[in-house]
Coordinates of N, CA and C in Angstrom, one line a residue:
X1 N -23.5 -7.9 -2.9 CA -23.1 -6.8 -2.0 C -22.6 -7.4 -0.7
X2 N -21.4 -6.8 -0.3 CA -20.8 -7.2 0.9 C -20.9 -6.1 1.9
X3 N -21.5 -6.3 3.1 CA -21.6 -5.4 4.1 C -20.6 -5.6 5.2
X4 N -19.9 -4.6 5.6 CA -18.8 -4.7 6.6 C -19.4 -5.3 7.9
X5 N -18.7 -6.2 8.5 CA -19.1 -6.7 9.8 C -19.0 -5.5 10.8
X6 N -19.9 -5.4 11.8 CA -19.8 -4.2 12.7 C -18.5 -4.0 13.4
X7 N -17.9 -5.1 13.9 CA -16.6 -4.9 14.6 C -15.5 -4.4 13.7
X8 N -15.5 -4.9 12.4 CA -14.5 -4.4 11.4 C -14.8 -2.9 11.1
X9 N -16.0 -2.6 10.9 CA -16.4 -1.2 10.6 C -16.0 -0.2 11.6
X10 N -15.9 -0.6 12.9 CA -15.5 0.2 14.0 C -14.0 0.5 14.0
X11 N -13.3 -0.3 13.2 CA -11.8 -0.2 13.3 C -11.2 0.6 12.1
X12 N -12.0 0.9 11.1 CA -11.5 1.6 9.9 C -12.2 2.9 9.7
X13 N -11.5 3.8 8.9 CA -12.1 5.0 8.5 C -12.6 4.8 7.1
X14 N -13.8 4.4 6.9 CA -14.4 4.1 5.6 C -14.8 5.4 4.8
X15 N -14.6 6.6 5.4 CA -14.8 7.8 4.7 C -13.7 8.1 3.8
X16 N -12.5 7.5 4.1 CA -11.3 7.6 3.2 C -11.4 6.4 2.3
X17 N -11.0 6.7 1.0 CA -11.1 5.6 0.0 C -10.3 4.4 0.5
X18 N -10.9 3.2 0.3 CA -10.3 1.9 0.7 C -10.2 1.1 -0.6
X19 N -9.4 0.0 -0.5 CA -9.2 -0.8 -1.7 C -9.8 -2.2 -1.4
X20 N -10.3 -2.8 -2.5 CA -10.9 -4.2 -2.4 C -10.2 -5.0 -3.4
X21 N -9.6 -6.1 -3.0 CA -9.0 -7.1 -3.9 C -9.9 -8.3 -3.9
X22 N -10.1 -8.9 -5.1 CA -11.1 -10.0 -5.3 C -10.3 -11.2 -5.9
X23 N -10.7 -12.4 -5.4 CA -10.2 -13.6 -5.9 C -11.4 -14.5 -6.3
X24 N -11.6 -14.8 -7.5 CA -12.7 -15.7 -7.9 C -12.6 -17.1 -7.4
X25 N -13.7 -17.7 -7.0 CA -13.8 -19.1 -6.5 C -14.7 -20.0 -7.4
X26 N -14.3 -20.2 -8.6 CA -15.1 -21.0 -9.5 C -14.2 -21.6 -10.5
X27 N -14.7 -22.5 -11.3 CA -13.9 -23.3 -12.3 C -13.9 -22.7 -13.7
X28 N -14.7 -21.6 -13.9 CA -14.7 -21.0 -15.2 C -14.0 -19.6 -15.2
X29 N -13.5 -19.2 -16.3 CA -12.9 -17.8 -16.4 C -14.0 -16.8 -16.1
X30 N -13.7 -15.8 -15.2 CA -14.7 -14.8 -14.9 C -13.9 -13.5 -14.6
X31 N -14.6 -12.4 -14.9 CA -14.1 -11.1 -14.5 C -15.0 -10.6 -13.4
X32 N -14.3 -10.1 -12.4 CA -15.0 -9.5 -11.2 C -14.7 -8.0 -11.1
X33 N -15.7 -7.2 -10.8 CA -15.5 -5.8 -10.7 C -16.2 -5.3 -9.5
X34 N -15.5 -4.4 -8.8 CA -16.2 -3.6 -7.7 C -16.9 -2.5 -8.4
X35 N -18.2 -2.5 -8.3 CA -19.0 -1.5 -9.1 C -19.4 -0.3 -8.2
X36 N -19.4 -0.5 -6.8 CA -19.6 0.6 -5.9 C -19.1 0.3 -4.6
X37 N -18.6 1.4 -3.9 CA -18.1 1.3 -2.5 C -18.8 2.4 -1.7
X38 N -19.2 2.0 -0.5 CA -19.9 2.9 0.4 C -19.1 2.9 1.7
X39 N -19.6 3.6 2.7 CA -19.0 3.6 4.0 C -19.4 2.3 4.8
X40 N -20.3 1.5 4.3 CA -20.8 0.3 5.0 C -20.5 -1.0 4.2
X41 N -19.9 -0.9 3.0 CA -19.6 -2.1 2.2 C -19.3 -1.8 0.8
X42 N -19.4 -2.8 -0.1 CA -19.2 -2.7 -1.5 C -20.0 -3.7 -2.3
X43 N -20.1 -3.4 -3.6 CA -20.9 -4.3 -4.5 C -20.0 -4.8 -5.6
X44 N -20.1 -6.1 -5.9 CA -19.3 -6.7 -6.9 C -20.2 -7.2 -8.0
X45 N -19.7 -7.1 -9.3 CA -20.4 -7.7 -10.4 C -19.4 -8.7 -11.1
X46 N -20.0 -9.8 -11.5 CA -19.2 -10.8 -12.1 C -19.8 -11.2 -13.5
X47 N -18.9 -11.3 -14.5 CA -19.3 -11.7 -15.8 C -18.3 -12.7 -16.4
X48 N -18.9 -13.6 -17.2 CA -18.0 -14.5 -17.9 C -17.3 -13.8 -19.0
X49 N -16.3 -14.5 -19.7 CA -15.6 -13.9 -20.8 C -16.4 -13.5 -22.0
X50 N -17.6 -14.1 -22.1 CA -18.6 -13.7 -23.1 C -19.5 -12.6 -22.7
X51 N -19.3 -12.1 -21.5 CA -20.2 -11.0 -21.0 C -21.4 -11.4 -20.3
X52 N -21.7 -12.7 -20.2 CA -22.9 -13.2 -19.6 C -22.7 -13.1 -18.0
X53 N -23.8 -12.9 -17.3 CA -23.7 -12.8 -15.8 C -23.1 -14.0 -15.2
X54 N -22.3 -13.9 -14.2 CA -21.7 -15.0 -13.5 C -22.2 -15.0 -12.0
X55 N -22.4 -16.2 -11.5 CA -22.7 -16.3 -10.1 C -21.5 -16.9 -9.3
X56 N -20.3 -16.7 -9.8 CA -19.1 -17.1 -9.2 C -18.9 -16.5 -7.8
X57 N -18.6 -17.3 -6.8 CA -18.3 -16.7 -5.5 C -16.9 -16.1 -5.5
X58 N -16.5 -15.5 -4.5 CA -15.2 -14.8 -4.4 C -14.8 -14.6 -3.0
X59 N -13.4 -14.6 -2.8 CA -12.8 -14.1 -1.6 C -12.4 -12.7 -1.8
X60 N -12.3 -11.9 -0.7 CA -11.9 -10.5 -0.8 C -11.0 -10.1 0.3
X61 N -10.2 -9.1 0.0 CA -9.3 -8.5 1.0 C -9.6 -7.0 1.0
X62 N -9.8 -6.4 2.1 CA -10.0 -4.9 2.2 C -8.7 -4.3 2.8
X63 N -8.2 -3.3 2.1 CA -7.1 -2.5 2.7 C -7.7 -1.1 3.0
X64 N -7.7 -0.7 4.2 CA -8.3 0.6 4.6 C -7.4 1.3 5.7
X65 N -7.6 2.6 5.9 CA -6.9 3.3 6.9 C -7.5 3.0 8.3
X66 N -6.7 2.7 9.3 CA -7.2 2.4 10.6 C -7.7 3.7 11.3
X67 N -8.9 3.6 11.9 CA -9.5 4.7 12.5 C -8.7 5.3 13.6
X68 N -8.5 6.6 13.6 CA -7.8 7.3 14.6 C -6.3 7.5 14.4
X69 N -5.8 6.7 13.4 CA -4.3 6.9 13.1 C -4.1 6.9 11.6
X70 N -5.0 7.6 10.9 CA -5.0 7.6 9.5 C -3.8 8.2 8.9
X71 N -3.1 9.2 9.6 CA -1.9 9.8 9.1 C -0.7 9.2 9.5
X72 N -0.7 8.2 10.4 CA 0.5 7.5 10.9 C 1.2 6.7 9.7
X73 N 2.5 7.0 9.6 CA 3.3 6.3 8.6 C 4.5 5.7 9.2
X74 N 5.1 4.7 8.6 CA 6.4 4.2 9.1 C 7.4 5.3 9.0
X75 N 8.4 5.3 10.0 CA 9.4 6.2 10.0 C 10.4 6.0 8.8
X76 N 10.8 7.1 8.1 CA 11.7 6.9 7.0 C 13.1 6.6 7.5
X77 N 13.7 5.7 6.9 CA 15.1 5.3 7.3 C 16.0 5.4 6.0
X78 N 17.3 5.6 6.3 CA 18.3 5.7 5.2 C 18.8 4.3 4.9
X79 N 19.0 4.0 3.7 CA 19.5 2.7 3.3 C 21.0 2.7 3.0
X80 N 21.6 3.9 3.4 CA 23.1 4.0 3.2 C 23.8 3.1 4.1
X81 N 24.9 2.5 3.6 CA 25.7 1.6 4.4 C 27.1 2.2 4.7

């Protein structure tokens, strides 16, 4: 289970669905799954290709809406030349 650092948690709106990308950090083939997400963090499960539990570490990247500007989008531009 990964708990958001307090300073990070203050910058995102975790009530809106966020995305978690995982990168395994081990020498064996492993499947990593985000099995739950909450407003304070997320939980990952790892299994080997045979289904056995894995203790493989991982890096992660979180993509979330920034608090206070959730609806802000880039201005649409025309690509006509």
